[in-house]
Coordinates of C-alpha atoms and ligand atoms in Angstrom, one line a residue:
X1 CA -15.5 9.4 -37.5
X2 CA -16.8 7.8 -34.5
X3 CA -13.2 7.5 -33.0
X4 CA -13.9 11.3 -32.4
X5 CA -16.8 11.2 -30.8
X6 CA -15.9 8.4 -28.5
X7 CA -15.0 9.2 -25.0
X8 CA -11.1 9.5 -24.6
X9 CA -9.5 6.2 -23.6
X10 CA -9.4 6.1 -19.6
X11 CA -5.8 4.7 -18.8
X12 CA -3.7 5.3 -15.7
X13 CA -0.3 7.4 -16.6
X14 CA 2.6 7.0 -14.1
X15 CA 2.3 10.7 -14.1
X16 CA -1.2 11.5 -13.0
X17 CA -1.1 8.6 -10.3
X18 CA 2.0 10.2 -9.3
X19 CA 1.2 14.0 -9.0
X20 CA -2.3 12.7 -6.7
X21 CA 0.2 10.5 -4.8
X22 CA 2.5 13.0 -4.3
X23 CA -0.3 15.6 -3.6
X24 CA -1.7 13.1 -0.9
X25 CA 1.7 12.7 0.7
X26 CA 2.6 16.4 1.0
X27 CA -1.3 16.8 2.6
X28 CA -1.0 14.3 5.2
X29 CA -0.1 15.2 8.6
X30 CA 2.5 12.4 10.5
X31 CA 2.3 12.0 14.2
X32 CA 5.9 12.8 14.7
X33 CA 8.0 16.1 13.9
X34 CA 10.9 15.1 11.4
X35 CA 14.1 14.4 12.7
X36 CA 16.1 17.8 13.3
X37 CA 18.4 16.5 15.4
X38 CA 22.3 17.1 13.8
X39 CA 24.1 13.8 15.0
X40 CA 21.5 11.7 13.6
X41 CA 20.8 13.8 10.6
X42 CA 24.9 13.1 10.1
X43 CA 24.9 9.3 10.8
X44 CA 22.1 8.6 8.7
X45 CA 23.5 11.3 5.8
X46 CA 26.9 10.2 6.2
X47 CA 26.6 6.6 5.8
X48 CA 24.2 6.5 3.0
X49 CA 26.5 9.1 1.4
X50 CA 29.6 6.0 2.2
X51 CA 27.1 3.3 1.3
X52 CA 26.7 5.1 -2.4
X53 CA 30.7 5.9 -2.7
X54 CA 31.4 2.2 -2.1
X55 CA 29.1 0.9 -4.6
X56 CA 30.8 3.4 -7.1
X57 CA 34.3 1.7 -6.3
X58 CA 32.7 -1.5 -5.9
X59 CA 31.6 -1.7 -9.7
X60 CA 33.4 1.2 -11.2
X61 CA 30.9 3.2 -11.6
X62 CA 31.5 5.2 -14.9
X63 CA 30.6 8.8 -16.0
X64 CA 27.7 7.4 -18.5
X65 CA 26.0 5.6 -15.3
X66 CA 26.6 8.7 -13.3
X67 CA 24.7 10.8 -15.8
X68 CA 21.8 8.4 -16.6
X69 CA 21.4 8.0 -12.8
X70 CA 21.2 12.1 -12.6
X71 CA 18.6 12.1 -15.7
X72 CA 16.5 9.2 -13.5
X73 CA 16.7 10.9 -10.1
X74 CA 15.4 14.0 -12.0
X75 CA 12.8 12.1 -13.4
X76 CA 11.2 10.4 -10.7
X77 CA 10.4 13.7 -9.5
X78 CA 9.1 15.2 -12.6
X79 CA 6.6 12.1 -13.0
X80 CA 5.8 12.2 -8.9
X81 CA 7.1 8.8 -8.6
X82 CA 9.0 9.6 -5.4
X83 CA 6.1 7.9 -3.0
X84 CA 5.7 5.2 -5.0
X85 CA 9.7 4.6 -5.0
X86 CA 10.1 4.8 -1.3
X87 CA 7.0 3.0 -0.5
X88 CA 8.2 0.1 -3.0
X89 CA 11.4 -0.6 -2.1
X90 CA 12.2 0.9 1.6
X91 CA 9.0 1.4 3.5
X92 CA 8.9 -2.5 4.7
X93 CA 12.1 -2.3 6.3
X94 CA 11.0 0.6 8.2
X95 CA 7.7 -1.4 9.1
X96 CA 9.8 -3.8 10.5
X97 CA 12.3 -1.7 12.4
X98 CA 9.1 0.3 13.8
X99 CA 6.9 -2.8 14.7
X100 CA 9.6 -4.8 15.8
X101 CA 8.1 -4.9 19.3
X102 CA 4.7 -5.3 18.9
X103 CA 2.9 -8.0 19.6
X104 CA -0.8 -8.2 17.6
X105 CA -1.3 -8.5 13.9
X106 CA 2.0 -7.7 12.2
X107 CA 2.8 -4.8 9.8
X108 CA 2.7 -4.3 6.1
X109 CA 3.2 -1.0 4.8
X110 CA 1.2 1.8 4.4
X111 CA 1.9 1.9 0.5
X112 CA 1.3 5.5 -1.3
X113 CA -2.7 5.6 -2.1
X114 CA -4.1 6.1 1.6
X115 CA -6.8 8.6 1.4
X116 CA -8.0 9.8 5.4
X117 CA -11.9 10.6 5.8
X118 CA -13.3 8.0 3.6
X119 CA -16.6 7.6 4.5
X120 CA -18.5 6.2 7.6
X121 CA -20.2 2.8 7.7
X122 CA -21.4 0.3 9.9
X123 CA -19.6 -2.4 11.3
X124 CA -22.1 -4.9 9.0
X125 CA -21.1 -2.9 5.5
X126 CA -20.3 -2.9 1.6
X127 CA -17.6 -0.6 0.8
X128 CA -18.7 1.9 -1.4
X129 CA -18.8 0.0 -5.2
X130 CA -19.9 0.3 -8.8
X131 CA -23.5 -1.5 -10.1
X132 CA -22.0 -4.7 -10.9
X133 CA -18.2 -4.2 -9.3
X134 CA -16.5 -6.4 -11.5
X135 CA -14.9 -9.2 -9.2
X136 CA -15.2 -12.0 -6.8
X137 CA -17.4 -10.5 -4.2
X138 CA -15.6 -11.3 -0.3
X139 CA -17.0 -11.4 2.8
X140 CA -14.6 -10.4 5.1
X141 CA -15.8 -10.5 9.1
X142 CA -13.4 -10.7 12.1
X143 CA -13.1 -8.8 15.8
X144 CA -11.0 -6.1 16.8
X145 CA -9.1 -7.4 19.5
X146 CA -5.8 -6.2 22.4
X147 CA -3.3 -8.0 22.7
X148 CA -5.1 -9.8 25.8
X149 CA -8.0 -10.8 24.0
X150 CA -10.5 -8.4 24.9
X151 CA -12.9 -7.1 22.4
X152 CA -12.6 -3.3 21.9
X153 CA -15.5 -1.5 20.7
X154 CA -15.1 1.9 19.2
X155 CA -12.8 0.9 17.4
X156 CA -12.6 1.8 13.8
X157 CA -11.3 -0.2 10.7
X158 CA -10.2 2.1 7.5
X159 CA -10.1 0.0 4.0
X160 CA -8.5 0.8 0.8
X161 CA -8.1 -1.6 -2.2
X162 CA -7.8 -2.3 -5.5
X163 CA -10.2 -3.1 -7.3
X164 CA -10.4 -5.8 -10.1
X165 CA -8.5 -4.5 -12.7
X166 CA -6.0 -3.6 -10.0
X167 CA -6.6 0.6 -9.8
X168 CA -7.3 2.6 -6.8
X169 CA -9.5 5.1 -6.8
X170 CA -8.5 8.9 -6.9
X171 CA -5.4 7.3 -8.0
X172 CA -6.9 6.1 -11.7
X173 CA -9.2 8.0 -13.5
X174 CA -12.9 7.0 -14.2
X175 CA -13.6 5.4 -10.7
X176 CA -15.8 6.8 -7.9
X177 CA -13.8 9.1 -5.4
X178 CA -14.3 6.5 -2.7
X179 CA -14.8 3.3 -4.5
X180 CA -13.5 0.6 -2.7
X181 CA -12.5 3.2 0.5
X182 CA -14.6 3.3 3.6
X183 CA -14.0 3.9 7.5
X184 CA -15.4 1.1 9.2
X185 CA -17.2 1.3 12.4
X186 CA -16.9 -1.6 15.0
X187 CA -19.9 -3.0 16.7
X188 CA -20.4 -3.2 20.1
X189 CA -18.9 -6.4 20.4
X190 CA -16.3 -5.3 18.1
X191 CA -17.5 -7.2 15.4
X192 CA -17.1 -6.4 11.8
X193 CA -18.4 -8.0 8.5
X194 CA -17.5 -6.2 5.3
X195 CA -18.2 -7.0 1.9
X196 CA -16.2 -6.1 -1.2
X197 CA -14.6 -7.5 -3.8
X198 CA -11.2 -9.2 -4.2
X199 CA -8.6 -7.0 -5.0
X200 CA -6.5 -8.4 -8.1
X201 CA -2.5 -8.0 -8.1
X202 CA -1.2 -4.1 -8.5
X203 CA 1.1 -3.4 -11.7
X204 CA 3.2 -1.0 -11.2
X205 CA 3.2 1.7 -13.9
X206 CA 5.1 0.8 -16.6
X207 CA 5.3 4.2 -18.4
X208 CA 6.8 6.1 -15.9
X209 CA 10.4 6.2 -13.7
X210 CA 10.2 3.0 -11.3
X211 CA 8.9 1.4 -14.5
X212 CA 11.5 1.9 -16.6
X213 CA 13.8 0.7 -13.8
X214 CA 12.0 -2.6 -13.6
X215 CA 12.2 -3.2 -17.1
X216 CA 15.9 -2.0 -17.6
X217 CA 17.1 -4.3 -14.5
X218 CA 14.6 -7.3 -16.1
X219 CA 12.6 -7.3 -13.3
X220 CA 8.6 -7.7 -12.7
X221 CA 5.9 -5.0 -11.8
X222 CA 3.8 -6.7 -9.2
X223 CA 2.2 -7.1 -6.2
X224 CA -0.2 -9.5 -5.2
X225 CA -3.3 -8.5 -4.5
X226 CA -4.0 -7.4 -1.3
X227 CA -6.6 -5.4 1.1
X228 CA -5.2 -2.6 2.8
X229 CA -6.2 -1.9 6.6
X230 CA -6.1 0.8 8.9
X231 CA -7.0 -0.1 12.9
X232 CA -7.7 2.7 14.9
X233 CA -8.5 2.2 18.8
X234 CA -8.7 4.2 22.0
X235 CA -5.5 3.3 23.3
X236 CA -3.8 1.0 21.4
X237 CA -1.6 2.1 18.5
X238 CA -2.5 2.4 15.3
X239 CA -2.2 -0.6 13.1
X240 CA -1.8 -0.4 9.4
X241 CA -1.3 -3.5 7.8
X242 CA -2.1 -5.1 4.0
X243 CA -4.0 -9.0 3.6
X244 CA -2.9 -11.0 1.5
X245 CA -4.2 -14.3 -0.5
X246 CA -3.2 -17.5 -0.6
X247 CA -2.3 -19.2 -3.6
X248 CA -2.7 -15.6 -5.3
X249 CA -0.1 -14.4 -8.1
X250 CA 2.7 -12.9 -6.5
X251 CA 2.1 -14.1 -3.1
X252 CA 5.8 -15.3 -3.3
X253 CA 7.3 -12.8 -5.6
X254 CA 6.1 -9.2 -4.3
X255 CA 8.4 -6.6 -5.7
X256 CA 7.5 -4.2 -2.3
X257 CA 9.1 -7.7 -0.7
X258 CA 6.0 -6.8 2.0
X259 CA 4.1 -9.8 2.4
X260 CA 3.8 -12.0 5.6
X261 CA 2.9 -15.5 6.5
X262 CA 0.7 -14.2 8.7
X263 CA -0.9 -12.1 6.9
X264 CA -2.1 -14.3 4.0
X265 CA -5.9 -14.9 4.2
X266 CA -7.6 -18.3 3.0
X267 CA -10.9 -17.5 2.0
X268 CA -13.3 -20.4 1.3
X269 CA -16.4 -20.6 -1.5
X270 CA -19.7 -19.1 0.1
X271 CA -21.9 -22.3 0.3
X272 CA -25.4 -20.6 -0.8
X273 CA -24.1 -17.6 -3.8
X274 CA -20.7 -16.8 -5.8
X275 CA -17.7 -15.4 -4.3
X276 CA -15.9 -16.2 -0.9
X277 CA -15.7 -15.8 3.0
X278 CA -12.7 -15.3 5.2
X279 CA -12.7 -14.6 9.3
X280 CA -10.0 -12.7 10.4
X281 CA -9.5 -10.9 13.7
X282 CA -7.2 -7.6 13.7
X283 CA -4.9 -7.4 17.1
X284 CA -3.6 -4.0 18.1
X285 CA -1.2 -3.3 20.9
X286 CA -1.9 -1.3 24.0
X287 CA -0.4 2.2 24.1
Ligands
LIG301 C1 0.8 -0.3 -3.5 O1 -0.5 -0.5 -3.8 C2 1.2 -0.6 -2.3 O2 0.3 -1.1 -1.4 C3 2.6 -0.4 -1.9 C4 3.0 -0.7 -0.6 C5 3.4 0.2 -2.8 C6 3.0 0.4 -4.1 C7 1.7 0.2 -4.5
LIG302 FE1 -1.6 -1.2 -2.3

């Protein structure tokens, strides 16, 4: 009787993540036109079009393959597993080829749970949380700094995580709409101190396409846990990167293959109350 009248079971479903990931995606406005342009359109058409037939002769590709990879193509759109495909498995190597040349904090992808306008707050802030956010509370503080050193004001951090049972907000049901999501402002000295909790590692969903790839290819469903930032400055380029943690789970087996060295933080205990502390100054490049 009372299984009735309890509240349905929250759970995240590859679906619903999907169709709000998808949704977000088809909302969001890039900076640059898609490519129109024939020749490239060609190359880039044309050789993953070669790529595909060679793997076909490579490994005799049979009818039975050909058909279940039809049935999973379909599907990944049907569940809206299309960002979280891409951004899994290709959107580091297009980090890389588009930050090659920057100097500044390196690169880690974007991922498919960005949400823009999350709200304002202080440089000295908490990111919007639950009464008793389950987690390891962090303090994370740092500068925004160019390339040359200098400290640039006005500049603005945006911060999206997991939280500790590794959901995102608006992505998972049952959370606040901007739990764990805030735009930072910098101070005047371009200082920021931020708490929030640690973010634990990020499962993939198993119950939907890219999970059932995992598991029919025996591979694992993680990422490491990791803070996502977005550095926004008058004149310097926009900087969207992911933090990492060291000694974390995954650290060294990320399926999005996205972490860097660099980009691993080493927090260390808070001397005077729980959790942990980590300085970390986030370099953007002059336009
Ligand atoms: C994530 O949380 C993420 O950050 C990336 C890059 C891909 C899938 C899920
Ligand atoms: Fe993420």
């Amino acid at each position: 009787m009372t299984d009735q009248l309890a509240p349905a079971r929250l759970q995240t479903t590859a679906s619903s993540s999907g169709a709000s990931a998808t949704a977000q995606f088809l909302s969001k406005q890039r900076d640059q036109a898609p490519t129109t342009d024939p020749e490239r359109v060609s190359a880039l058409a044309g050789e993953l079009i070669e790529a595909a037939r060679q793997i076909i002769r490579r490994h005799r590709v049979t009818y039975d393959e050909f058909d279940a990879l039809k049935a999973w193509l379909i599907q990944i759109g049907l569940d809206g597993e299309w960002p979280l495909f891409l951004d899994v498995w290709l959107e580091q190597t297009v980090e890389q080829v588009a930050n090659e040349e920057r100097g500044g904090t390196k690169g880690s992808p974007e991922g498919p749970y960005f949400v823009p306008d999350a709200p304002r707050l202080p440089a000295d802030a908490t990111l919007p949380m639950r009464a008793n956010e389950p987690g390891i509370p962090l303090l994370f503080q740092g500068r925004v700094l160019s390339t040359a050193g200098q400290p640039l004001p006005g500049a603005t951090i945006e911060m999206w995580q997991a939280d500790d049972a590794g959901t995102y907000s608006q992505f998972a049901p049952g959370l606040p709409e901007w739990n764990l999501r805030g735009t930072v402002v910098v101070g005047d000295d371009a200082r920021f101190s931020i708490r929030t909790v640690e973010p634990s590692p990020y499962e993939i969903p198993t119950d939907g396409s890219c999970g059932r790839l995992i598991a029919a290819a025996g591979w694992h469903a993680w990422r490491p846990g990791h803070l996502h930032v977005r550095v926004s400055a008058p004149g310097h380029h926009t900087l969207t990167t992911q933090l990492y943690f060291k000694g974390g789970s995954h650290v060294d087996s990320d399926i999005a293959g996205a972490v860097k060295p660099e980009l691993i933080l080493d927090p260390t205990p808070v001397a005077d109350g729980p959790g942990r502390r980590v300085g970390y100054d986030l370099v953007v490049d002059p336009v």
